[in-house]
Coordinates of C-alpha atoms in Angstrom, one line a residue:
Chain R
X576 CA 178.0 104.1 94.0
X577 CA 179.0 103.6 90.5
X578 CA 178.4 106.7 87.9
X579 CA 176.0 104.4 86.0
X580 CA 173.6 101.7 87.2
X581 CA 174.4 98.2 86.6
X582 CA 172.7 96.8 83.6
X583 CA 171.1 93.9 85.8
X584 CA 169.7 96.4 88.3
X585 CA 165.9 97.4 88.3
X586 CA 167.5 101.0 88.3
X587 CA 166.1 104.0 90.2
X588 CA 163.0 103.1 92.1
X589 CA 160.9 105.0 94.6
X590 CA 158.5 103.7 97.2
X591 CA 154.8 104.7 97.6
X592 CA 152.5 104.7 100.5
X593 CA 149.2 103.0 100.3
X594 CA 146.6 103.9 102.9
X595 CA 144.0 101.3 104.1
X596 CA 140.9 102.4 105.7
X597 CA 139.3 98.9 106.5
X598 CA 140.0 97.9 110.0
X599 CA 142.3 95.0 110.4
X600 CA 141.6 92.6 113.3
X601 CA 144.9 91.2 114.9
X602 CA 145.7 88.0 116.5
X603 CA 146.0 89.8 119.8
X604 CA 142.4 90.8 119.8
X605 CA 143.1 94.4 119.1
X606 CA 142.1 96.2 115.8
X607 CA 144.1 98.5 113.7
X608 CA 141.4 101.1 112.4
X609 CA 143.5 102.2 109.5
X610 CA 147.2 101.9 108.5
X611 CA 149.7 102.7 105.8
X612 CA 151.9 100.2 104.0
X613 CA 155.0 101.5 102.1
X614 CA 155.6 99.4 99.0
X615 CA 158.1 99.3 96.1
X616 CA 157.4 97.4 92.8
X617 CA 159.6 96.3 90.1
X618 CA 158.7 95.1 86.6
X619 CA 155.2 95.1 84.9
X620 CA 152.1 93.4 85.9
X621 CA 150.8 91.5 82.8
X622 CA 147.3 91.6 81.6
X623 CA 145.9 88.8 83.5
X624 CA 147.8 89.8 86.7
X625 CA 149.4 86.3 86.7
X626 CA 153.0 87.3 87.0
X627 CA 153.2 88.9 90.5
X628 CA 155.7 87.8 93.2
X629 CA 155.5 89.1 96.6
X630 CA 158.8 89.4 98.6
X631 CA 158.5 89.1 102.4
X632 CA 161.3 90.7 104.4
X633 CA 163.0 89.4 107.4
X634 CA 163.7 90.9 111.0
X635 CA 165.5 94.1 110.0
X636 CA 164.3 94.3 106.3
X637 CA 161.9 96.6 104.6
X638 CA 160.3 97.5 101.2
X639 CA 163.6 98.5 99.6
X640 CA 164.6 95.2 98.3
X641 CA 166.2 96.0 95.0
X642 CA 167.5 99.0 92.9
X643 CA 168.6 102.4 94.0
X644 CA 166.7 105.3 95.5
X645 CA 169.2 107.8 94.0
X646 CA 172.6 107.8 92.2
X647 CA 174.1 108.8 95.6
X648 CA 173.1 105.5 97.4
X649 CA 176.1 103.5 98.6
X650 CA 174.3 100.3 98.3
X651 CA 171.2 98.9 96.4
X652 CA 168.1 97.2 98.1
X653 CA 168.6 94.4 100.5
X654 CA 168.0 91.6 98.0
X655 CA 169.3 93.1 94.9
X656 CA 171.4 89.9 94.3
X657 CA 168.2 88.0 93.6
X658 CA 165.8 90.6 92.1
X659 CA 166.5 92.4 88.7
X660 CA 166.6 91.7 85.0
X661 CA 168.1 88.3 84.4
X662 CA 168.4 87.6 88.1
X663 CA 166.7 84.6 89.8
X664 CA 163.5 86.7 90.4
X665 CA 163.7 88.2 86.9
X666 CA 161.9 91.6 86.6
X667 CA 161.7 91.2 82.9
X668 CA 159.2 88.6 83.5
X669 CA 157.8 89.1 87.0
X670 CA 155.9 92.0 88.7
X671 CA 157.7 92.1 92.0
X672 CA 156.0 93.6 95.1
X673 CA 158.0 94.4 98.2
X674 CA 156.6 96.1 101.3
X675 CA 157.6 97.2 104.7
X676 CA 155.5 95.2 107.2
X677 CA 153.2 96.5 109.8
X678 CA 155.1 97.5 112.9
X679 CA 158.1 98.3 110.9
X680 CA 160.0 101.5 111.2
X681 CA 160.5 102.3 107.4
X682 CA 157.4 104.0 106.6
X683 CA 154.6 101.5 107.1
X684 CA 152.4 102.0 110.2
X685 CA 154.3 101.1 113.4
X686 CA 155.3 102.1 116.8
X687 CA 157.0 105.3 115.6
X688 CA 153.9 106.3 113.7
X689 CA 151.4 108.7 115.2
X690 CA 148.6 107.1 117.0
X691 CA 145.5 109.0 115.6
X692 CA 143.8 108.7 119.0
X693 CA 146.6 110.6 120.9
X694 CA 148.4 112.4 118.1
X695 CA 151.7 110.9 119.5
X696 CA 153.7 108.1 118.5
X697 CA 152.2 104.6 119.5
X698 CA 155.3 103.6 121.1
X699 CA 154.6 100.5 123.5
X700 CA 150.9 100.8 122.6
X701 CA 151.5 99.5 119.1
X702 CA 149.8 96.0 119.1
X703 CA 152.1 93.0 119.1
X704 CA 151.5 91.9 115.5
X705 CA 152.1 88.2 114.3
X706 CA 153.1 86.6 111.0
X707 CA 149.6 85.8 110.3
X708 CA 148.7 89.5 110.7
X709 CA 151.2 90.6 108.3
X710 CA 150.0 88.0 105.8
X711 CA 146.4 89.4 106.1
X712 CA 147.7 92.9 105.6
X713 CA 149.7 91.6 102.6
X714 CA 146.4 90.1 101.3
X715 CA 144.7 93.4 101.5
X716 CA 147.7 94.8 99.5
X717 CA 147.3 92.1 96.9
X718 CA 143.4 93.3 96.5
X719 CA 144.5 96.8 96.2
X720 CA 147.0 96.0 93.4
X721 CA 144.4 93.8 91.7
X722 CA 146.3 90.6 92.4
X723 CA 144.0 87.7 92.8
X724 CA 146.9 85.0 93.0
X725 CA 150.5 85.5 93.4
X726 CA 152.7 83.4 91.0
X727 CA 154.9 83.0 94.1
X728 CA 155.5 84.4 97.6
X729 CA 159.1 84.4 98.4
X730 CA 161.0 85.0 101.7
X731 CA 164.1 84.3 103.7
X732 CA 164.2 83.7 107.3
X733 CA 161.2 85.4 109.0
X734 CA 160.3 86.2 105.4
X735 CA 160.1 82.4 104.7
X736 CA 157.6 82.2 107.6
X737 CA 155.1 84.6 105.9
X738 CA 155.5 82.6 102.6
X739 CA 154.6 79.6 104.6
X740 CA 151.8 81.3 106.4
X741 CA 150.4 82.5 103.1
X742 CA 149.9 78.9 102.0
X743 CA 147.8 78.1 105.0
X744 CA 145.7 81.3 105.1
X745 CA 145.1 81.9 101.5
X746 CA 145.7 78.6 99.9
X747 CA 144.1 79.5 96.6
X748 CA 146.0 82.9 96.4
X749 CA 149.4 81.7 95.6
X750 CA 150.8 79.2 93.1
X751 CA 154.1 78.8 94.9
X752 CA 155.6 79.4 98.3
X753 CA 159.4 79.8 98.4
X754 CA 160.7 79.3 101.9
X755 CA 164.5 80.1 102.3
X756 CA 166.6 79.7 105.5
X757 CA 163.5 79.5 107.7
X758 CA 161.9 77.3 110.2
X759 CA 158.4 76.2 111.1
X760 CA 159.0 77.3 114.8
X761 CA 161.8 79.0 116.8
X762 CA 163.7 76.7 119.2
X763 CA 164.3 77.6 122.9
X764 CA 167.8 78.7 121.8
X765 CA 166.3 80.9 119.2
X766 CA 163.9 82.5 121.7
X767 CA 166.7 82.8 124.1
X768 CA 168.8 84.9 121.8
X769 CA 165.7 87.1 121.1
X770 CA 165.2 87.5 124.8
X771 CA 168.7 88.9 125.3
X772 CA 168.2 91.3 122.6
X773 CA 165.0 92.5 124.1
X774 CA 166.6 92.8 127.5
X775 CA 169.4 94.9 126.0
X776 CA 166.7 97.2 124.7
X777 CA 164.4 97.4 127.6
X778 CA 167.0 97.8 130.3
X779 CA 168.7 100.8 128.4
X780 CA 168.0 103.9 130.6
X781 CA 166.9 105.8 127.5
X782 CA 164.2 103.3 126.7
X783 CA 161.5 104.9 129.0
X784 CA 159.2 102.0 128.8
X785 CA 159.1 102.5 125.0
X786 CA 158.1 106.1 125.1
X787 CA 161.4 107.4 124.3
X788 CA 160.1 109.5 121.4
X789 CA 158.5 111.7 123.9
X790 CA 161.8 112.3 125.6
X791 CA 163.4 113.0 122.2
X792 CA 165.9 110.1 123.1
X793 CA 166.7 106.7 121.5
X794 CA 167.8 103.6 123.4
X795 CA 170.9 103.4 121.2
X796 CA 173.0 101.3 123.4
X797 CA 170.3 98.7 124.0
X798 CA 169.6 98.5 120.2
X799 CA 173.3 98.4 119.4
X800 CA 173.8 95.3 121.9
X801 CA 170.6 93.7 120.4
X802 CA 172.0 93.8 117.0
X803 CA 175.4 92.7 118.0
X804 CA 174.0 89.6 119.7
X805 CA 171.6 89.1 116.6
X806 CA 174.5 89.5 114.2
X807 CA 176.6 86.7 115.7
X808 CA 173.8 84.4 115.1
X809 CA 173.5 85.4 111.4
X810 CA 177.2 84.4 110.7
X811 CA 179.0 81.1 111.0
X812 CA 182.1 80.2 113.1
X813 CA 183.9 79.6 109.8
X814 CA 182.8 82.7 108.2
X815 CA 183.6 84.9 111.1
X816 CA 187.0 83.0 111.4
X817 CA 187.9 83.7 107.8
X818 CA 186.8 87.3 108.0
X819 CA 188.5 88.3 111.2
X820 CA 190.3 85.4 112.7
X821 CA 192.0 86.6 115.9
X822 CA 193.3 89.8 114.1
X823 CA 194.1 92.7 116.2
X824 CA 193.5 96.3 115.3
X825 CA 197.0 97.0 116.5
X826 CA 200.1 94.9 117.0
X827 CA 200.0 94.0 120.5
X828 CA 197.6 93.3 123.4
X829 CA 196.8 96.5 125.4
X830 CA 195.7 94.7 128.5
X831 CA 192.4 96.6 128.6
X832 CA 188.8 96.2 127.4
X833 CA 188.5 98.5 124.4
X834 CA 187.8 97.0 121.0
X835 CA 191.1 95.3 120.4
X836 CA 190.2 92.5 118.1
X837 CA 188.8 93.3 114.6
X838 CA 185.7 91.2 115.3
X839 CA 184.9 93.3 118.3
X840 CA 185.3 96.6 116.2
X841 CA 183.3 95.2 113.4
X842 CA 180.4 94.2 115.7
X843 CA 180.5 97.6 117.5
X844 CA 180.4 99.4 114.0
X845 CA 177.5 97.3 112.8
X846 CA 175.5 97.6 116.0
X847 CA 176.1 101.4 116.1
X848 CA 175.1 101.8 112.5
X849 CA 171.8 99.7 113.0
X850 CA 170.9 101.8 116.1
X851 CA 171.0 104.9 114.0
X852 CA 168.5 103.5 111.4
X853 CA 166.4 101.1 113.2
X854 CA 163.5 101.6 115.8
X855 CA 163.8 99.8 119.1
X856 CA 160.1 99.1 119.6
X857 CA 160.0 97.6 116.1
X858 CA 163.0 95.3 117.1
X859 CA 160.9 94.2 120.1
X860 CA 157.8 93.6 117.8
X861 CA 159.7 91.7 115.1
X862 CA 161.4 89.5 117.7
X863 CA 158.2 88.6 119.3
X864 CA 156.6 87.8 115.9
X865 CA 159.5 85.3 115.4
X866 CA 158.8 83.7 118.9
X867 CA 155.1 83.3 118.3
X868 CA 155.3 81.9 115.0
X869 CA 154.2 78.2 115.2
X870 CA 151.5 77.0 112.7
X871 CA 151.5 73.7 114.2
X872 CA 150.6 74.9 117.6
X873 CA 146.9 74.6 117.1
X874 CA 147.2 71.1 115.7
X875 CA 149.0 69.5 118.8
X876 CA 152.3 70.2 117.4
X877 CA 151.7 68.4 114.2
X878 CA 152.8 70.5 111.3
X879 CA 151.5 68.1 108.6
X880 CA 148.0 68.6 110.0
X881 CA 148.5 72.4 109.9
X882 CA 149.5 72.2 106.2
X883 CA 146.3 70.3 105.2
X884 CA 144.7 73.4 103.5
X885 CA 147.8 74.3 101.4
X886 CA 147.4 74.0 97.6
X887 CA 150.5 75.7 96.4
X888 CA 153.9 74.1 95.5
X889 CA 156.7 74.6 97.8
X890 CA 160.4 75.2 97.4
X891 CA 162.4 75.0 100.6
X892 CA 166.1 75.9 100.7
X893 CA 168.5 75.7 103.5
X894 CA 172.3 76.5 104.0
X895 CA 174.8 74.1 105.4
X896 CA 176.3 76.4 107.9
X897 CA 173.2 78.2 109.1
X898 CA 172.9 77.4 112.8
X899 CA 170.2 79.8 113.6
X900 CA 167.7 78.0 111.3
X901 CA 169.7 75.0 110.5
X902 CA 169.0 72.6 107.6
X903 CA 167.4 70.2 110.2
X904 CA 164.5 72.9 110.7
X905 CA 164.0 73.0 106.9
X906 CA 163.8 69.3 106.8
X907 CA 161.2 69.3 109.5
X908 CA 159.1 71.4 107.5
X909 CA 159.8 69.4 104.2
X910 CA 159.0 66.1 105.9
X911 CA 155.7 67.6 107.2
X912 CA 154.9 68.6 103.6
X913 CA 155.6 65.2 102.3
X914 CA 153.5 63.7 104.9
X915 CA 150.7 66.0 104.1
X916 CA 151.1 64.9 100.4
X917 CA 152.1 68.5 99.4
X918 CA 154.2 69.1 96.2
X919 CA 157.7 70.3 97.6
X920 CA 161.3 70.5 96.4
X921 CA 164.1 70.8 98.8
X922 CA 167.9 71.4 98.6
X923 CA 170.5 72.0 101.2
X924 CA 173.1 74.5 99.7
X925 CA 176.6 74.3 100.8
X926 CA 177.6 77.9 101.8
X927 CA 180.0 79.2 104.5
X928 CA 178.2 82.2 105.5
X929 CA 175.7 80.9 108.0
X930 CA 172.1 82.2 108.2
X931 CA 173.2 85.2 106.0
X932 CA 173.8 82.9 103.1
X933 CA 170.3 83.6 101.9
X934 CA 171.4 87.1 100.9
X935 CA 174.6 86.0 99.2
X936 CA 174.5 84.9 95.5
X937 CA 176.5 81.6 95.7
X938 CA 176.6 79.8 92.3
X939 CA 174.3 76.8 93.4
X940 CA 171.9 79.0 95.2
X941 CA 171.5 81.3 92.1
X942 CA 171.2 78.2 89.8
X943 CA 168.5 76.6 91.8
X944 CA 166.6 79.7 92.5
X945 CA 167.0 80.7 88.7
X946 CA 165.8 77.2 87.5
X947 CA 162.8 77.1 90.0
X948 CA 161.6 80.8 89.1
X949 CA 162.1 80.2 85.3
X950 CA 159.6 77.4 85.7
X951 CA 157.2 79.5 87.7
X952 CA 157.4 82.1 85.0
X953 CA 156.7 79.5 82.2
X954 CA 153.8 78.2 84.2
X955 CA 152.1 81.6 84.5
X956 CA 153.0 82.6 80.8
X957 CA 155.5 85.3 81.8
Chain Q
X686 CA 161.4 56.8 73.6
X687 CA 164.0 55.1 75.9
X688 CA 163.0 51.4 76.0
X689 CA 163.1 51.2 79.8
X690 CA 160.8 54.2 80.1
X691 CA 158.3 52.5 77.8
X692 CA 158.5 49.3 79.9
X693 CA 158.1 51.2 83.4
X694 CA 155.2 53.4 82.1
X695 CA 153.1 50.1 81.4
X696 CA 153.2 49.5 85.2
X697 CA 152.2 53.0 86.2
X698 CA 148.4 53.9 86.5
X699 CA 147.1 57.4 85.9
X700 CA 147.5 59.4 89.1
X701 CA 149.8 57.1 90.8
X702 CA 152.0 58.5 93.7
X703 CA 155.6 57.8 92.9
X704 CA 158.9 58.0 94.7
X705 CA 162.0 57.8 92.5
X706 CA 165.2 56.8 94.4
X707 CA 168.2 58.5 92.8
X708 CA 166.1 60.3 90.2
X709 CA 168.9 61.8 88.3
X710 CA 167.9 64.7 86.1
X711 CA 164.2 63.6 86.5
X712 CA 163.7 62.4 82.9
X713 CA 161.6 59.3 84.1
X714 CA 159.4 61.4 86.6
X715 CA 159.0 64.1 84.2
X716 CA 157.9 61.3 81.6
X717 CA 155.5 59.8 84.1
X718 CA 154.1 63.2 85.2
X719 CA 153.2 64.0 81.6
X720 CA 152.2 60.6 80.2
X721 CA 150.6 59.2 83.4
X722 CA 149.6 62.3 85.3
X723 CA 151.8 60.8 88.1
X724 CA 152.7 62.7 91.3
X725 CA 155.5 62.3 93.8
X726 CA 159.1 63.0 94.3
X727 CA 162.5 62.1 93.3
X728 CA 165.4 61.9 95.8
X729 CA 168.8 62.9 94.5
X730 CA 172.2 64.2 95.8
X731 CA 173.9 65.5 92.6
X732 CA 173.5 69.3 92.7
X733 CA 173.4 69.7 88.9
X734 CA 170.5 66.9 88.6
X735 CA 168.7 68.6 91.4
X736 CA 168.7 72.0 89.6
X737 CA 167.7 70.4 86.3
X738 CA 164.8 68.6 88.1
X739 CA 163.5 71.9 89.6
X740 CA 163.7 73.6 86.3
X741 CA 161.6 71.2 84.5
X742 CA 158.9 70.7 87.2
X743 CA 159.9 67.6 88.8
X744 CA 159.6 67.6 92.6
X745 CA 163.0 66.7 94.0
X746 CA 164.2 66.3 97.6
X747 CA 168.0 66.5 98.3
X748 CA 168.4 63.4 100.4
X749 CA 171.2 60.7 100.7
X750 CA 169.7 57.1 100.9
X751 CA 172.9 55.9 102.6
X752 CA 172.9 58.4 105.6
X753 CA 169.3 59.5 105.7
X754 CA 167.5 56.4 104.6
X755 CA 163.5 56.8 104.1
X756 CA 162.6 57.4 107.5
X757 CA 160.8 60.6 106.5
X758 CA 158.2 58.7 104.5
X759 CA 155.2 57.2 106.0
X760 CA 154.3 53.4 105.4
X761 CA 152.6 52.8 102.2
X762 CA 152.3 56.4 101.1
X763 CA 153.3 55.6 97.6
X764 CA 151.8 53.4 94.8
X765 CA 155.2 52.8 93.4
X766 CA 158.8 53.3 94.5
X767 CA 161.3 53.3 91.5
X768 CA 165.1 52.7 91.6
X769 CA 166.7 52.8 88.4
X770 CA 170.5 52.0 87.9
X771 CA 171.1 52.9 91.5
X772 CA 170.6 49.7 93.6
X773 CA 174.3 48.9 92.9
X774 CA 175.5 52.2 94.3
X775 CA 173.9 52.1 97.8
X776 CA 175.7 50.9 100.8
X777 CA 173.0 48.4 101.9
X778 CA 170.7 47.4 98.9
X779 CA 169.0 44.8 101.1
X780 CA 167.9 47.5 103.5
X781 CA 166.8 49.9 100.8
X782 CA 164.6 47.1 99.3
X783 CA 163.0 46.6 102.6
X784 CA 162.4 50.4 102.9
X785 CA 161.1 50.7 99.4
X786 CA 158.5 48.1 100.0
X787 CA 157.6 49.8 103.4
X788 CA 156.8 53.2 101.9
X789 CA 155.4 51.8 98.7
X790 CA 153.0 49.1 97.6
X791 CA 155.3 48.2 94.7
X792 CA 158.8 48.6 93.8
X793 CA 160.5 48.8 90.4
X794 CA 164.2 48.2 90.3
X795 CA 166.7 48.1 87.4
X796 CA 170.3 47.3 87.7
X797 CA 173.3 46.0 85.6
X798 CA 173.9 42.2 85.5
X799 CA 177.3 41.5 86.6
X800 CA 177.0 38.0 85.2
X801 CA 176.6 39.2 81.6
X802 CA 178.8 37.3 79.4
X803 CA 180.8 40.1 78.2
X804 CA 181.8 40.9 81.9
X805 CA 182.6 37.2 82.7
X806 CA 184.6 36.8 79.5
X807 CA 186.6 40.2 80.4
X808 CA 187.4 38.9 83.8
X809 CA 188.2 35.3 82.5
X810 CA 190.5 36.5 79.8
X811 CA 192.3 39.6 81.2
X812 CA 192.1 38.8 84.9
X813 CA 191.1 42.5 85.4
X814 CA 188.0 44.0 86.8
X815 CA 185.5 44.3 84.0
X816 CA 184.4 47.5 82.3
X817 CA 181.5 48.0 80.0
X818 CA 179.2 50.6 78.7
X819 CA 176.9 50.1 81.7
X820 CA 179.8 49.9 84.2
X821 CA 182.5 52.5 82.7
X822 CA 184.5 53.0 86.0
X823 CA 187.8 51.7 87.4
X824 CA 187.6 49.3 90.5
X825 CA 188.9 52.1 92.7
X826 CA 186.6 54.9 91.7
X827 CA 183.5 53.2 90.8
X828 CA 180.2 54.4 92.5
X829 CA 178.9 50.8 92.0
X830 CA 180.0 49.2 95.2
X831 CA 177.3 46.5 95.3
X832 CA 177.4 44.8 91.9
X833 CA 175.2 41.7 91.7
X834 CA 173.8 39.2 89.2
X835 CA 170.2 38.6 88.3
X836 CA 170.4 35.3 90.1
X837 CA 171.8 37.1 93.4
X838 CA 168.9 39.7 93.3
X839 CA 166.3 36.9 92.8
X840 CA 167.8 35.0 95.6
X841 CA 167.7 37.9 98.0
X842 CA 164.1 38.5 97.1
X843 CA 163.3 34.8 97.8
X844 CA 165.0 35.1 101.2
X845 CA 163.1 38.1 102.1
X846 CA 159.7 36.7 100.8
X847 CA 159.3 39.3 98.2
X848 CA 157.3 38.5 95.3
X849 CA 158.6 39.2 91.8
X850 CA 155.6 40.4 89.7
X851 CA 157.4 40.8 86.4
X852 CA 161.0 40.8 85.1
X853 CA 162.1 42.2 81.8
X854 CA 165.6 41.6 80.6
X855 CA 167.1 44.1 78.0
X856 CA 170.4 44.9 76.4
X857 CA 172.5 47.9 77.1
X858 CA 170.3 50.1 75.0
X859 CA 167.3 48.9 76.9
X860 CA 166.3 46.9 73.8
X861 CA 164.3 43.5 74.2
X862 CA 166.4 40.7 72.6
X863 CA 165.1 37.0 72.4
X864 CA 168.6 35.9 73.3
X865 CA 168.3 37.8 76.6
X866 CA 165.0 36.3 77.2
X867 CA 166.3 32.8 76.6
X868 CA 169.4 32.9 78.9
X869 CA 169.0 36.1 80.9
X870 CA 171.7 35.8 83.6
X871 CA 174.3 35.2 80.8
X872 CA 172.9 37.3 78.0
X873 CA 170.9 40.1 79.8
X874 CA 172.7 43.4 80.6
X875 CA 170.0 45.2 82.4
X876 CA 166.9 43.9 84.2
X877 CA 163.8 45.6 85.1
X878 CA 162.2 44.1 88.2
X879 CA 158.7 44.6 89.4
X880 CA 158.5 43.5 93.1
X881 CA 156.0 43.5 96.0
X882 CA 155.3 42.3 99.4
X883 CA 151.6 42.2 98.7
X884 CA 150.0 38.9 97.9
X885 CA 147.7 40.1 95.1

């Protein structure tokens, strides 16, 4: 961490917890009687509350999207490259709201929160939440903050799914939906990778059917493996090649099975670090939410029919080397929007970093994102 | 106002749904959105143009006509499909015209006339591939790979049973000139055609 904060940073921020007492009915049929959402906000809400932007996080994300919690932080929030003064989501103009979703493990009610009925962590009893459930809880958050209509709902990957779901469930409550590196539904291959990750977790001896909290244990190995396999799908062959190639940690082969290649030790390190900060039950929930997301399902698979209620304008962005949610998936979405006569703009950004590219500020990505959000700001007088 | 915009807007009704093939920086669509309350999209592949479109509120889709065609658009979903100064740059103009009139009820096409007297004169005199303000490239680096004359275009329309509803011939600055009207294929630099497959 530098001695002083960068001038294009939102600076020091602190999260706050908002408690909701109104029961939330979930897609699975269960009801959450009450829950907490942890939220960070950046910028200032204007007088007519027209300049609010909602940030929806991806699989392992949380509310801390921009700025620093303390001067000792090694890194800023996860989307600091795109949120801040003069950045694409310009906090001099927008009021930015970022939350940790239900089922998360960073302070919002989730499997590691205490179940008021038992006084012990929910664990596997926490209901399986869906993208639509998240959006419903985010709408309650908007009510709480006095935001009737978002200038834009923005998200990458799983976050993009929430931005899309918003346009279907609350069509008059957002002006723009920005869907980045996302997909209208997972492919069999996507679900397969999620299943490997879940199997890694649930087959860990320290998982205890999801009640590992009671044992004071964490299924670290399982979570680490889950993250390792996930991480591979976030990168491209080319970017891994450029970063690691076949580079060895030492000069010669050792004819054993330790981490000899740099890529092995990188993945192990990433996996280990993740397993220390993330909750295994949350990982299961988040991957299931991904699997279930399919707004076209109730419309015989016809996404353009599902899009009928939408009123917002869409920006869809994909990245050339993203093979997890490839440009073809974004184009599927765009074509359905065109068919449904919705307003949409689309660009495929040439970037070598695979799925992770949505977090990395390449010039063309930044230019497009800035130009589009500038127009959104002008539209709402921000 | 650019003369071609003036001419094209006369053919656009309020609220028309429009597709602009090779929309550039979105000047035309922006104009039609504001002046005619038109809706629709531009297709473009130039990254800078795409960014400009997005900044000015013109809906733009990154899509390459040569490789992706217009398969993603439904039959008859647009009132007008525009193509200004891009027909000569696609690989198969004949197929693009077919697709334009599949997805749109009407097409508006503009392109430079390769039979303009100055180009003919240049070729005849110098024996080199002609260059002009409208065609400022060398033969080896030009994006204009399918140059044609007004007569060629009209012959293609006849062959395909496409009706030419109007034709306006202008000079390089898109200005009307009585000379160009008199002898278009020799004196006209740019033509603006309004074409359709519908009988009315």
